[in-house]
mmCIF file of N, CA and C in Angstrom:
data_model
loop_
_atom_site.group_PDB
_atom_site.id
_atom_site.type_symbol
_atom_site.label_atom_id
_atom_site.label_comp_id
_atom_site.label_asym_id
_atom_site.label_seq_id
_atom_site.Cartn_x
_atom_site.Cartn_y
_atom_site.Cartn_z
ATOM 1 N N UNK A 1 255.630 -64.326 -83.250
ATOM 2 C CA UNK A 1 254.271 -64.549 -82.831
ATOM 3 C C UNK A 1 254.283 -64.882 -81.343
ATOM 4 N N UNK A 2 253.549 -64.082 -80.592
ATOM 5 C CA UNK A 2 253.536 -64.239 -79.146
ATOM 6 C C UNK A 2 252.095 -64.282 -78.642
ATOM 7 N N UNK A 3 251.795 -65.275 -77.825
ATOM 8 C CA UNK A 3 250.467 -65.356 -77.237
ATOM 9 C C UNK A 3 250.466 -64.620 -75.902
ATOM 10 N N UNK A 4 249.541 -63.702 -75.759
ATOM 11 C CA UNK A 4 249.386 -62.938 -74.531
ATOM 12 C C UNK A 4 248.197 -63.529 -73.777
ATOM 13 N N UNK A 5 248.485 -64.198 -72.661
ATOM 14 C CA UNK A 5 247.449 -64.902 -71.917
ATOM 15 C C UNK A 5 246.391 -63.938 -71.398
ATOM 16 N N UNK A 6 246.795 -62.778 -70.980
ATOM 17 C CA UNK A 6 245.834 -61.792 -70.469
ATOM 18 C C UNK A 6 244.885 -61.334 -71.578
ATOM 19 N N UNK A 7 245.428 -61.067 -72.754
ATOM 20 C CA UNK A 7 244.596 -60.651 -73.880
ATOM 21 C C UNK A 7 243.642 -61.764 -74.294
ATOM 22 N N UNK A 8 244.130 -62.988 -74.307
ATOM 23 C CA UNK A 8 243.278 -64.122 -74.659
ATOM 24 C C UNK A 8 242.170 -64.286 -73.627
ATOM 25 N N UNK A 9 242.493 -64.102 -72.348
ATOM 26 C CA UNK A 9 241.480 -64.243 -71.292
ATOM 27 C C UNK A 9 240.393 -63.177 -71.434
ATOM 28 N N UNK A 10 240.776 -61.935 -71.714
ATOM 29 C CA UNK A 10 239.773 -60.881 -71.891
ATOM 30 C C UNK A 10 238.920 -61.126 -73.137
ATOM 31 N N UNK A 11 239.543 -61.511 -74.230
ATOM 32 C CA UNK A 11 238.791 -61.810 -75.445
ATOM 33 C C UNK A 11 237.885 -63.012 -75.263
ATOM 34 N N UNK A 12 238.381 -64.032 -74.580
ATOM 35 C CA UNK A 12 237.585 -65.221 -74.292
ATOM 36 C C UNK A 12 236.383 -64.865 -73.421
ATOM 37 N N UNK A 13 236.618 -64.079 -72.388
ATOM 38 C CA UNK A 13 235.526 -63.669 -71.507
ATOM 39 C C UNK A 13 234.470 -62.869 -72.248
ATOM 40 N N UNK A 14 234.906 -61.977 -73.112
ATOM 41 C CA UNK A 14 233.963 -61.183 -73.904
ATOM 42 C C UNK A 14 233.166 -62.063 -74.845
ATOM 43 N N UNK A 15 233.839 -62.972 -75.530
ATOM 44 C CA UNK A 15 233.158 -63.880 -76.449
ATOM 45 C C UNK A 15 232.172 -64.768 -75.703
ATOM 46 N N UNK A 16 232.593 -65.285 -74.564
ATOM 47 C CA UNK A 16 231.733 -66.166 -73.783
ATOM 48 C C UNK A 16 230.519 -65.411 -73.250
ATOM 49 N N UNK A 17 230.739 -64.236 -72.715
ATOM 50 C CA UNK A 17 229.638 -63.447 -72.159
ATOM 51 C C UNK A 17 228.627 -63.058 -73.235
ATOM 52 N N UNK A 18 229.116 -62.557 -74.354
ATOM 53 C CA UNK A 18 228.198 -62.181 -75.435
ATOM 54 C C UNK A 18 227.505 -63.395 -76.037
ATOM 55 N N UNK A 19 228.207 -64.510 -76.139
ATOM 56 C CA UNK A 19 227.617 -65.718 -76.690
ATOM 57 C C UNK A 19 226.516 -66.283 -75.803
ATOM 58 N N UNK A 20 226.718 -66.225 -74.490
ATOM 59 C CA UNK A 20 225.717 -66.754 -73.579
ATOM 60 C C UNK A 20 224.547 -65.799 -73.385
ATOM 61 N N UNK A 21 224.807 -64.496 -73.401
ATOM 62 C CA UNK A 21 223.737 -63.527 -73.185
ATOM 63 C C UNK A 21 222.905 -63.257 -74.429
ATOM 64 N N UNK A 22 223.418 -63.611 -75.559
ATOM 65 C CA UNK A 22 222.713 -63.319 -76.803
ATOM 66 C C UNK A 22 221.423 -64.119 -76.894
ATOM 67 N N UNK A 23 220.324 -63.428 -76.907
ATOM 68 C CA UNK A 23 219.038 -64.073 -77.086
ATOM 69 C C UNK A 23 218.324 -64.480 -75.818
ATOM 70 N N UNK A 24 218.885 -64.219 -74.643
ATOM 71 C CA UNK A 24 218.187 -64.547 -73.400
ATOM 72 C C UNK A 24 216.953 -63.671 -73.227
ATOM 73 N N UNK A 25 215.975 -64.177 -72.542
ATOM 74 C CA UNK A 25 214.798 -63.377 -72.227
ATOM 75 C C UNK A 25 214.918 -62.859 -70.808
ATOM 76 N N UNK A 26 214.321 -61.702 -70.563
ATOM 77 C CA UNK A 26 214.307 -61.143 -69.221
ATOM 78 C C UNK A 26 213.079 -61.711 -68.517
ATOM 79 N N UNK A 27 213.259 -62.339 -67.343
ATOM 80 C CA UNK A 27 212.130 -63.012 -66.685
ATOM 81 C C UNK A 27 210.979 -62.055 -66.360
ATOM 82 N N UNK A 28 209.770 -62.596 -66.440
ATOM 83 C CA UNK A 28 208.527 -61.905 -66.109
ATOM 84 C C UNK A 28 208.226 -60.724 -67.032
ATOM 85 N N UNK A 29 208.869 -60.659 -68.169
ATOM 86 C CA UNK A 29 208.580 -59.627 -69.166
ATOM 87 C C UNK A 29 208.524 -60.285 -70.533
ATOM 88 N N UNK A 30 208.170 -59.506 -71.515
ATOM 89 C CA UNK A 30 208.190 -60.012 -72.891
ATOM 90 C C UNK A 30 209.401 -59.487 -73.647
ATOM 91 N N UNK A 31 210.392 -59.004 -72.924
ATOM 92 C CA UNK A 31 211.582 -58.401 -73.522
ATOM 93 C C UNK A 31 212.665 -59.464 -73.691
ATOM 94 N N UNK A 32 213.269 -59.493 -74.857
ATOM 95 C CA UNK A 32 214.417 -60.365 -75.086
ATOM 96 C C UNK A 32 215.621 -59.504 -75.441
ATOM 97 N N UNK A 33 216.779 -59.999 -75.074
ATOM 98 C CA UNK A 33 218.006 -59.306 -75.444
ATOM 99 C C UNK A 33 218.256 -59.537 -76.926
ATOM 100 N N UNK A 34 218.893 -58.599 -77.608
ATOM 101 C CA UNK A 34 219.109 -58.788 -79.049
ATOM 102 C C UNK A 34 220.021 -59.977 -79.330
ATOM 103 N N UNK A 35 219.699 -60.688 -80.365
ATOM 104 C CA UNK A 35 220.497 -61.832 -80.778
ATOM 105 C C UNK A 35 221.629 -61.325 -81.663
ATOM 106 N N UNK A 36 222.843 -61.580 -81.234
ATOM 107 C CA UNK A 36 224.015 -61.193 -82.014
ATOM 108 C C UNK A 36 224.519 -62.413 -82.758
ATOM 109 N N UNK A 37 224.864 -62.238 -84.001
ATOM 110 C CA UNK A 37 225.401 -63.336 -84.774
ATOM 111 C C UNK A 37 226.798 -63.698 -84.319
ATOM 112 N N UNK A 38 227.204 -64.925 -84.615
ATOM 113 C CA UNK A 38 228.530 -65.357 -84.183
ATOM 114 C C UNK A 38 229.628 -64.536 -84.841
ATOM 115 N N UNK A 39 229.347 -63.966 -86.001
ATOM 116 C CA UNK A 39 230.349 -63.129 -86.668
ATOM 117 C C UNK A 39 230.632 -61.862 -85.890
ATOM 118 N N UNK A 40 229.573 -61.186 -85.453
ATOM 119 C CA UNK A 40 229.738 -59.959 -84.678
ATOM 120 C C UNK A 40 230.347 -60.249 -83.315
ATOM 121 N N UNK A 41 229.940 -61.344 -82.695
ATOM 122 C CA UNK A 41 230.522 -61.725 -81.409
ATOM 123 C C UNK A 41 232.010 -62.030 -81.579
ATOM 124 N N UNK A 42 232.367 -62.706 -82.658
ATOM 125 C CA UNK A 42 233.774 -63.002 -82.921
ATOM 126 C C UNK A 42 234.596 -61.758 -83.160
ATOM 127 N N UNK A 43 234.030 -60.798 -83.889
ATOM 128 C CA UNK A 43 234.755 -59.549 -84.142
ATOM 129 C C UNK A 43 234.961 -58.792 -82.832
ATOM 130 N N UNK A 44 233.934 -58.730 -81.993
ATOM 131 C CA UNK A 44 234.057 -57.988 -80.732
ATOM 132 C C UNK A 44 235.051 -58.682 -79.800
ATOM 133 N N UNK A 45 234.980 -60.008 -79.681
ATOM 134 C CA UNK A 45 235.940 -60.741 -78.846
ATOM 135 C C UNK A 45 237.362 -60.604 -79.363
ATOM 136 N N UNK A 46 237.538 -60.693 -80.668
ATOM 137 C CA UNK A 46 238.865 -60.507 -81.260
ATOM 138 C C UNK A 46 239.363 -59.092 -81.102
ATOM 139 N N UNK A 47 238.448 -58.120 -81.187
ATOM 140 C CA UNK A 47 238.807 -56.713 -81.009
ATOM 141 C C UNK A 47 239.361 -56.467 -79.613
ATOM 142 N N UNK A 48 238.712 -57.045 -78.613
ATOM 143 C CA UNK A 48 239.185 -56.889 -77.238
ATOM 144 C C UNK A 48 240.557 -57.537 -77.067
ATOM 145 N N UNK A 49 240.723 -58.749 -77.578
ATOM 146 C CA UNK A 49 242.012 -59.440 -77.457
ATOM 147 C C UNK A 49 243.104 -58.708 -78.231
ATOM 148 N N UNK A 50 242.790 -58.235 -79.433
ATOM 149 C CA UNK A 50 243.785 -57.530 -80.241
ATOM 150 C C UNK A 50 244.182 -56.199 -79.640
ATOM 151 N N UNK A 51 243.248 -55.516 -78.991
ATOM 152 C CA UNK A 51 243.560 -54.223 -78.381
ATOM 153 C C UNK A 51 244.511 -54.383 -77.196
ATOM 154 N N UNK A 52 244.438 -55.525 -76.524
ATOM 155 C CA UNK A 52 245.307 -55.767 -75.369
ATOM 156 C C UNK A 52 246.749 -56.075 -75.786
ATOM 157 N N UNK A 53 246.939 -56.511 -77.023
ATOM 158 C CA UNK A 53 248.270 -56.887 -77.502
ATOM 159 C C UNK A 53 248.973 -55.643 -78.032
ATOM 160 N N UNK A 54 250.205 -55.435 -77.612
ATOM 161 C CA UNK A 54 250.939 -54.253 -78.036
ATOM 162 C C UNK A 54 252.125 -54.582 -78.930
ATOM 163 N N UNK A 55 252.189 -55.806 -79.454
ATOM 164 C CA UNK A 55 253.376 -56.209 -80.210
ATOM 165 C C UNK A 55 253.169 -56.272 -81.709
ATOM 166 N N UNK A 56 252.010 -55.895 -82.199
ATOM 167 C CA UNK A 56 251.820 -55.847 -83.646
ATOM 168 C C UNK A 56 250.509 -56.449 -84.091
ATOM 169 N N UNK A 57 250.220 -56.196 -85.362
ATOM 170 C CA UNK A 57 248.951 -56.627 -85.927
ATOM 171 C C UNK A 57 248.869 -58.143 -86.063
ATOM 172 N N UNK A 58 249.955 -58.802 -86.380
ATOM 173 C CA UNK A 58 249.942 -60.257 -86.514
ATOM 174 C C UNK A 58 249.656 -60.917 -85.177
ATOM 175 N N UNK A 59 250.298 -60.436 -84.124
ATOM 176 C CA UNK A 59 250.042 -60.993 -82.794
ATOM 177 C C UNK A 59 248.619 -60.711 -82.350
ATOM 178 N N UNK A 60 248.078 -59.555 -82.692
ATOM 179 C CA UNK A 60 246.687 -59.246 -82.373
ATOM 180 C C UNK A 60 245.738 -60.196 -83.073
ATOM 181 N N UNK A 61 246.018 -60.500 -84.327
ATOM 182 C CA UNK A 61 245.170 -61.420 -85.083
ATOM 183 C C UNK A 61 245.225 -62.829 -84.497
ATOM 184 N N UNK A 62 246.410 -63.289 -84.127
ATOM 185 C CA UNK A 62 246.556 -64.636 -83.560
ATOM 186 C C UNK A 62 245.856 -64.724 -82.207
ATOM 187 N N UNK A 63 246.046 -63.708 -81.361
ATOM 188 C CA UNK A 63 245.390 -63.713 -80.059
ATOM 189 C C UNK A 63 243.874 -63.606 -80.201
ATOM 190 N N UNK A 64 243.394 -62.834 -81.160
ATOM 191 C CA UNK A 64 241.962 -62.761 -81.426
ATOM 192 C C UNK A 64 241.409 -64.096 -81.887
ATOM 193 N N UNK A 65 242.166 -64.805 -82.732
ATOM 194 C CA UNK A 65 241.758 -66.136 -83.194
ATOM 195 C C UNK A 65 241.634 -67.102 -82.027
ATOM 196 N N UNK A 66 242.646 -67.146 -81.174
ATOM 197 C CA UNK A 66 242.637 -68.088 -80.048
ATOM 198 C C UNK A 66 241.498 -67.760 -79.083
ATOM 199 N N UNK A 67 241.318 -66.484 -78.764
ATOM 200 C CA UNK A 67 240.272 -66.088 -77.821
ATOM 201 C C UNK A 67 238.887 -66.419 -78.361
ATOM 202 N N UNK A 68 238.649 -66.128 -79.629
ATOM 203 C CA UNK A 68 237.343 -66.385 -80.220
ATOM 204 C C UNK A 68 237.065 -67.874 -80.332
ATOM 205 N N UNK A 69 238.061 -68.638 -80.706
ATOM 206 C CA UNK A 69 237.871 -70.080 -80.833
ATOM 207 C C UNK A 69 237.593 -70.717 -79.462
ATOM 208 N N UNK A 70 238.300 -70.300 -78.424
ATOM 209 C CA UNK A 70 238.043 -70.843 -77.092
ATOM 210 C C UNK A 70 236.629 -70.503 -76.629
ATOM 211 N N UNK A 71 236.216 -69.260 -76.836
ATOM 212 C CA UNK A 71 234.861 -68.876 -76.465
ATOM 213 C C UNK A 71 233.809 -69.655 -77.238
ATOM 214 N N UNK A 72 234.025 -69.833 -78.521
ATOM 215 C CA UNK A 72 233.071 -70.582 -79.346
ATOM 216 C C UNK A 72 233.005 -72.044 -78.930
ATOM 217 N N UNK A 73 234.124 -72.617 -78.550
ATOM 218 C CA UNK A 73 234.138 -74.010 -78.109
ATOM 219 C C UNK A 73 233.336 -74.180 -76.823
ATOM 220 N N UNK A 74 233.528 -73.291 -75.868
ATOM 221 C CA UNK A 74 232.821 -73.401 -74.595
ATOM 222 C C UNK A 74 231.316 -73.199 -74.786
ATOM 223 N N UNK A 75 230.923 -72.208 -75.577
ATOM 224 C CA UNK A 75 229.497 -71.985 -75.850
ATOM 225 C C UNK A 75 228.903 -73.187 -76.585
ATOM 226 N N UNK A 76 229.628 -73.751 -77.528
ATOM 227 C CA UNK A 76 229.136 -74.918 -78.266
ATOM 228 C C UNK A 76 228.974 -76.126 -77.348
ATOM 229 N N UNK A 77 229.904 -76.330 -76.444
ATOM 230 C CA UNK A 77 229.783 -77.439 -75.488
ATOM 231 C C UNK A 77 228.529 -77.264 -74.637
ATOM 232 N N UNK A 78 228.293 -76.039 -74.182
ATOM 233 C CA UNK A 78 227.083 -75.778 -73.403
ATOM 234 C C UNK A 78 225.815 -76.047 -74.191
ATOM 235 N N UNK A 79 225.785 -75.610 -75.456
ATOM 236 C CA UNK A 79 224.607 -75.843 -76.287
ATOM 237 C C UNK A 79 224.372 -77.326 -76.552
ATOM 238 N N UNK A 80 225.434 -78.068 -76.791
ATOM 239 C CA UNK A 80 225.296 -79.499 -77.043
ATOM 240 C C UNK A 80 224.774 -80.214 -75.792
ATOM 241 N N UNK A 81 225.312 -79.856 -74.633
ATOM 242 C CA UNK A 81 224.856 -80.494 -73.388
ATOM 243 C C UNK A 81 223.380 -80.194 -73.141
ATOM 244 N N UNK A 82 222.977 -78.929 -73.309
ATOM 245 C CA UNK A 82 221.568 -78.581 -73.103
ATOM 246 C C UNK A 82 220.664 -79.278 -74.102
ATOM 247 N N UNK A 83 221.100 -79.400 -75.343
ATOM 248 C CA UNK A 83 220.286 -80.098 -76.336
ATOM 249 C C UNK A 83 220.166 -81.583 -76.035
ATOM 250 N N UNK A 84 221.224 -82.190 -75.561
ATOM 251 C CA UNK A 84 221.146 -83.609 -75.204
ATOM 252 C C UNK A 84 220.221 -83.802 -74.010
ATOM 253 N N UNK A 85 220.315 -82.922 -73.018
ATOM 254 C CA UNK A 85 219.489 -83.067 -71.821
ATOM 255 C C UNK A 85 218.012 -82.810 -72.088
ATOM 256 N N UNK A 86 217.707 -81.792 -72.885
ATOM 257 C CA UNK A 86 216.321 -81.372 -73.029
ATOM 258 C C UNK A 86 215.644 -81.815 -74.322
ATOM 259 N N UNK A 87 216.403 -82.094 -75.365
ATOM 260 C CA UNK A 87 215.804 -82.448 -76.651
ATOM 261 C C UNK A 87 216.066 -83.897 -77.052
ATOM 262 N N UNK A 88 217.116 -84.477 -76.559
ATOM 263 C CA UNK A 88 217.427 -85.860 -76.904
ATOM 264 C C UNK A 88 218.783 -85.974 -77.574
ATOM 265 N N UNK A 89 219.220 -87.210 -77.711
ATOM 266 C CA UNK A 89 220.554 -87.480 -78.244
ATOM 267 C C UNK A 89 220.664 -87.084 -79.710
ATOM 268 N N UNK A 90 219.630 -87.309 -80.493
ATOM 269 C CA UNK A 90 219.698 -86.986 -81.918
ATOM 270 C C UNK A 90 219.926 -85.489 -82.135
ATOM 271 N N UNK A 91 219.144 -84.666 -81.444
ATOM 272 C CA UNK A 91 219.320 -83.214 -81.606
ATOM 273 C C UNK A 91 220.644 -82.736 -81.012
ATOM 274 N N UNK A 92 221.099 -83.421 -79.976
ATOM 275 C CA UNK A 92 222.404 -83.092 -79.413
ATOM 276 C C UNK A 92 223.530 -83.361 -80.390
ATOM 277 N N UNK A 93 223.459 -84.506 -81.073
ATOM 278 C CA UNK A 93 224.488 -84.837 -82.063
ATOM 279 C C UNK A 93 224.395 -83.937 -83.289
ATOM 280 N N UNK A 94 223.182 -83.555 -83.658
ATOM 281 C CA UNK A 94 223.009 -82.619 -84.770
ATOM 282 C C UNK A 94 223.608 -81.265 -84.423
ATOM 283 N N UNK A 95 223.370 -80.824 -83.196
ATOM 284 C CA UNK A 95 223.955 -79.564 -82.734
ATOM 285 C C UNK A 95 225.471 -79.663 -82.686
ATOM 286 N N UNK A 96 225.998 -80.825 -82.294
ATOM 287 C CA UNK A 96 227.439 -81.028 -82.259
ATOM 288 C C UNK A 96 228.054 -80.901 -83.645
ATOM 289 N N UNK A 97 227.405 -81.493 -84.640
ATOM 290 C CA UNK A 97 227.914 -81.405 -86.015
ATOM 291 C C UNK A 97 227.884 -79.971 -86.523
ATOM 292 N N UNK A 98 226.803 -79.262 -86.224
ATOM 293 C CA UNK A 98 226.722 -77.858 -86.643
ATOM 294 C C UNK A 98 227.721 -77.005 -85.879
ATOM 295 N N UNK A 99 227.966 -77.342 -84.611
ATOM 296 C CA UNK A 99 228.898 -76.555 -83.792
ATOM 297 C C UNK A 99 230.327 -76.669 -84.308
ATOM 298 N N UNK A 100 230.706 -77.828 -84.815
ATOM 299 C CA UNK A 100 232.060 -77.993 -85.353
ATOM 300 C C UNK A 100 232.270 -77.047 -86.530
ATOM 301 N N UNK A 101 231.292 -76.946 -87.388
ATOM 302 C CA UNK A 101 231.391 -76.038 -88.532
ATOM 303 C C UNK A 101 231.438 -74.587 -88.061
ATOM 304 N N UNK A 102 230.568 -74.236 -87.112
ATOM 305 C CA UNK A 102 230.541 -72.855 -86.625
ATOM 306 C C UNK A 102 231.821 -72.473 -85.896
ATOM 307 N N UNK A 103 232.421 -73.409 -85.174
ATOM 308 C CA UNK A 103 233.685 -73.117 -84.489
ATOM 309 C C UNK A 103 234.776 -72.839 -85.513
ATOM 310 N N UNK A 104 234.814 -73.625 -86.566
ATOM 311 C CA UNK A 104 235.817 -73.399 -87.609
ATOM 312 C C UNK A 104 235.606 -72.058 -88.297
ATOM 313 N N UNK A 105 234.351 -71.683 -88.517
ATOM 314 C CA UNK A 105 234.056 -70.429 -89.201
ATOM 315 C C UNK A 105 234.198 -69.235 -88.249
ATOM 316 N N UNK A 106 234.022 -69.451 -86.942
ATOM 317 C CA UNK A 106 234.092 -68.357 -85.971
ATOM 318 C C UNK A 106 235.498 -67.783 -85.841
ATOM 319 N N UNK A 107 236.505 -68.506 -86.276
ATOM 320 C CA UNK A 107 237.863 -67.998 -86.181
ATOM 321 C C UNK A 107 238.141 -66.839 -87.123
ATOM 322 N N UNK A 108 237.449 -66.785 -88.238
ATOM 323 C CA UNK A 108 237.694 -65.723 -89.224
ATOM 324 C C UNK A 108 237.341 -64.345 -88.666
ATOM 325 N N UNK A 109 236.140 -64.147 -88.072
ATOM 326 C CA UNK A 109 235.878 -62.833 -87.474
ATOM 327 C C UNK A 109 236.808 -62.516 -86.310
ATOM 328 N N UNK A 110 237.278 -63.531 -85.599
ATOM 329 C CA UNK A 110 238.231 -63.301 -84.510
ATOM 330 C C UNK A 110 239.552 -62.756 -85.012
ATOM 331 N N UNK A 111 240.004 -63.275 -86.145
ATOM 332 C CA UNK A 111 241.253 -62.781 -86.747
ATOM 333 C C UNK A 111 241.086 -61.333 -87.199
ATOM 334 N N UNK A 112 239.954 -61.048 -87.845
ATOM 335 C CA UNK A 112 239.697 -59.678 -88.318
ATOM 336 C C UNK A 112 239.603 -58.723 -87.133
ATOM 337 N N UNK A 113 238.855 -59.125 -86.093
ATOM 338 C CA UNK A 113 238.721 -58.281 -84.910
ATOM 339 C C UNK A 113 240.041 -58.088 -84.194
ATOM 340 N N UNK A 114 240.855 -59.134 -84.102
ATOM 341 C CA UNK A 114 242.164 -59.012 -83.458
ATOM 342 C C UNK A 114 243.089 -58.066 -84.194
ATOM 343 N N UNK A 115 243.087 -58.140 -85.513
ATOM 344 C CA UNK A 115 243.915 -57.228 -86.308
ATOM 345 C C UNK A 115 243.432 -55.786 -86.158
ATOM 346 N N UNK A 116 242.103 -55.585 -86.199
ATOM 347 C CA UNK A 116 241.556 -54.234 -86.020
ATOM 348 C C UNK A 116 241.852 -53.686 -84.631
ATOM 349 N N UNK A 117 241.718 -54.535 -83.606
ATOM 350 C CA UNK A 117 242.014 -54.098 -82.245
ATOM 351 C C UNK A 117 243.467 -53.710 -82.075
ATOM 352 N N UNK A 118 244.357 -54.459 -82.681
ATOM 353 C CA UNK A 118 245.780 -54.130 -82.606
ATOM 354 C C UNK A 118 246.078 -52.819 -83.335
ATOM 355 N N UNK A 119 245.414 -52.608 -84.476
ATOM 356 C CA UNK A 119 245.603 -51.342 -85.197
ATOM 357 C C UNK A 119 245.065 -50.174 -84.383
ATOM 358 N N UNK A 120 243.921 -50.355 -83.727
ATOM 359 C CA UNK A 120 243.375 -49.290 -82.884
ATOM 360 C C UNK A 120 244.278 -48.986 -81.707
ATOM 361 N N UNK A 121 244.885 -50.033 -81.139
ATOM 362 C CA UNK A 121 245.814 -49.818 -80.031
ATOM 363 C C UNK A 121 247.036 -49.028 -80.486
ATOM 364 N N UNK A 122 247.579 -49.392 -81.642
ATOM 365 C CA UNK A 122 248.735 -48.667 -82.172
ATOM 366 C C UNK A 122 248.378 -47.218 -82.470
ATOM 367 N N UNK A 123 247.190 -46.990 -82.982
ATOM 368 C CA UNK A 123 246.763 -45.629 -83.320
ATOM 369 C C UNK A 123 246.574 -44.788 -82.057
ATOM 370 N N UNK A 124 245.962 -45.354 -81.016
ATOM 371 C CA UNK A 124 245.756 -44.578 -79.796
ATOM 372 C C UNK A 124 247.092 -44.334 -79.089
ATOM 373 N N UNK A 125 248.014 -45.267 -79.215
ATOM 374 C CA UNK A 125 249.336 -45.080 -78.620
ATOM 375 C C UNK A 125 250.086 -43.959 -79.347
ATOM 376 N N UNK A 126 249.933 -43.884 -80.673
ATOM 377 C CA UNK A 126 250.575 -42.827 -81.436
ATOM 378 C C UNK A 126 249.974 -41.464 -81.071
ATOM 379 N N UNK A 127 248.701 -41.414 -80.822
ATOM 380 C CA UNK A 127 248.062 -40.157 -80.413
ATOM 381 C C UNK A 127 248.544 -39.708 -79.044
ATOM 382 N N UNK A 128 248.756 -40.641 -78.136
ATOM 383 C CA UNK A 128 249.228 -40.274 -76.799
ATOM 384 C C UNK A 128 250.647 -39.743 -76.826
ATOM 385 N N UNK A 129 251.448 -40.194 -77.776
ATOM 386 C CA UNK A 129 252.846 -39.788 -77.811
ATOM 387 C C UNK A 129 253.064 -38.436 -78.486
ATOM 388 N N UNK A 130 252.033 -37.906 -79.153
ATOM 389 C CA UNK A 130 252.165 -36.584 -79.791
ATOM 390 C C UNK A 130 252.159 -35.493 -78.747
ATOM 391 N N UNK A 131 252.968 -34.478 -78.940
ATOM 392 C CA UNK A 131 252.942 -33.349 -77.992
ATOM 393 C C UNK A 131 251.665 -32.526 -78.173
ATOM 394 N N UNK A 132 251.200 -31.985 -77.075
ATOM 395 C CA UNK A 132 249.996 -31.148 -77.131
ATOM 396 C C UNK A 132 250.328 -29.821 -77.793
ATOM 397 N N UNK A 133 249.398 -29.287 -78.561
ATOM 398 C CA UNK A 133 249.645 -28.032 -79.274
ATOM 399 C C UNK A 133 249.459 -26.839 -78.392
#
């Protein structure tokens, strides 16, 4: 089992970006960006991290787990801080309790996405190594 820092950074960045952009409104319009569930965000972040890993499906799954969990932790910290500042301490603590559960559950889609990304990487590598007909 090997942690690839570059793969974790890309997966973390993807998870963080999708987590923060999900549900934002575009200023001066009535348009909102689509809200993505944490499961889909975890799969996409894990997919990116797993695709970067070239050492096997297990390493892809582990790197996807780490990347997704780090992204979920940072997004949860941001949500808790905003809730404490704008809604009060009670809602901030309630959000904190819910965030702990969501962070624990967010690792499962990250593992699935990491394994799928690693399988896709292996498959595309096998296609590149075939001779042209």
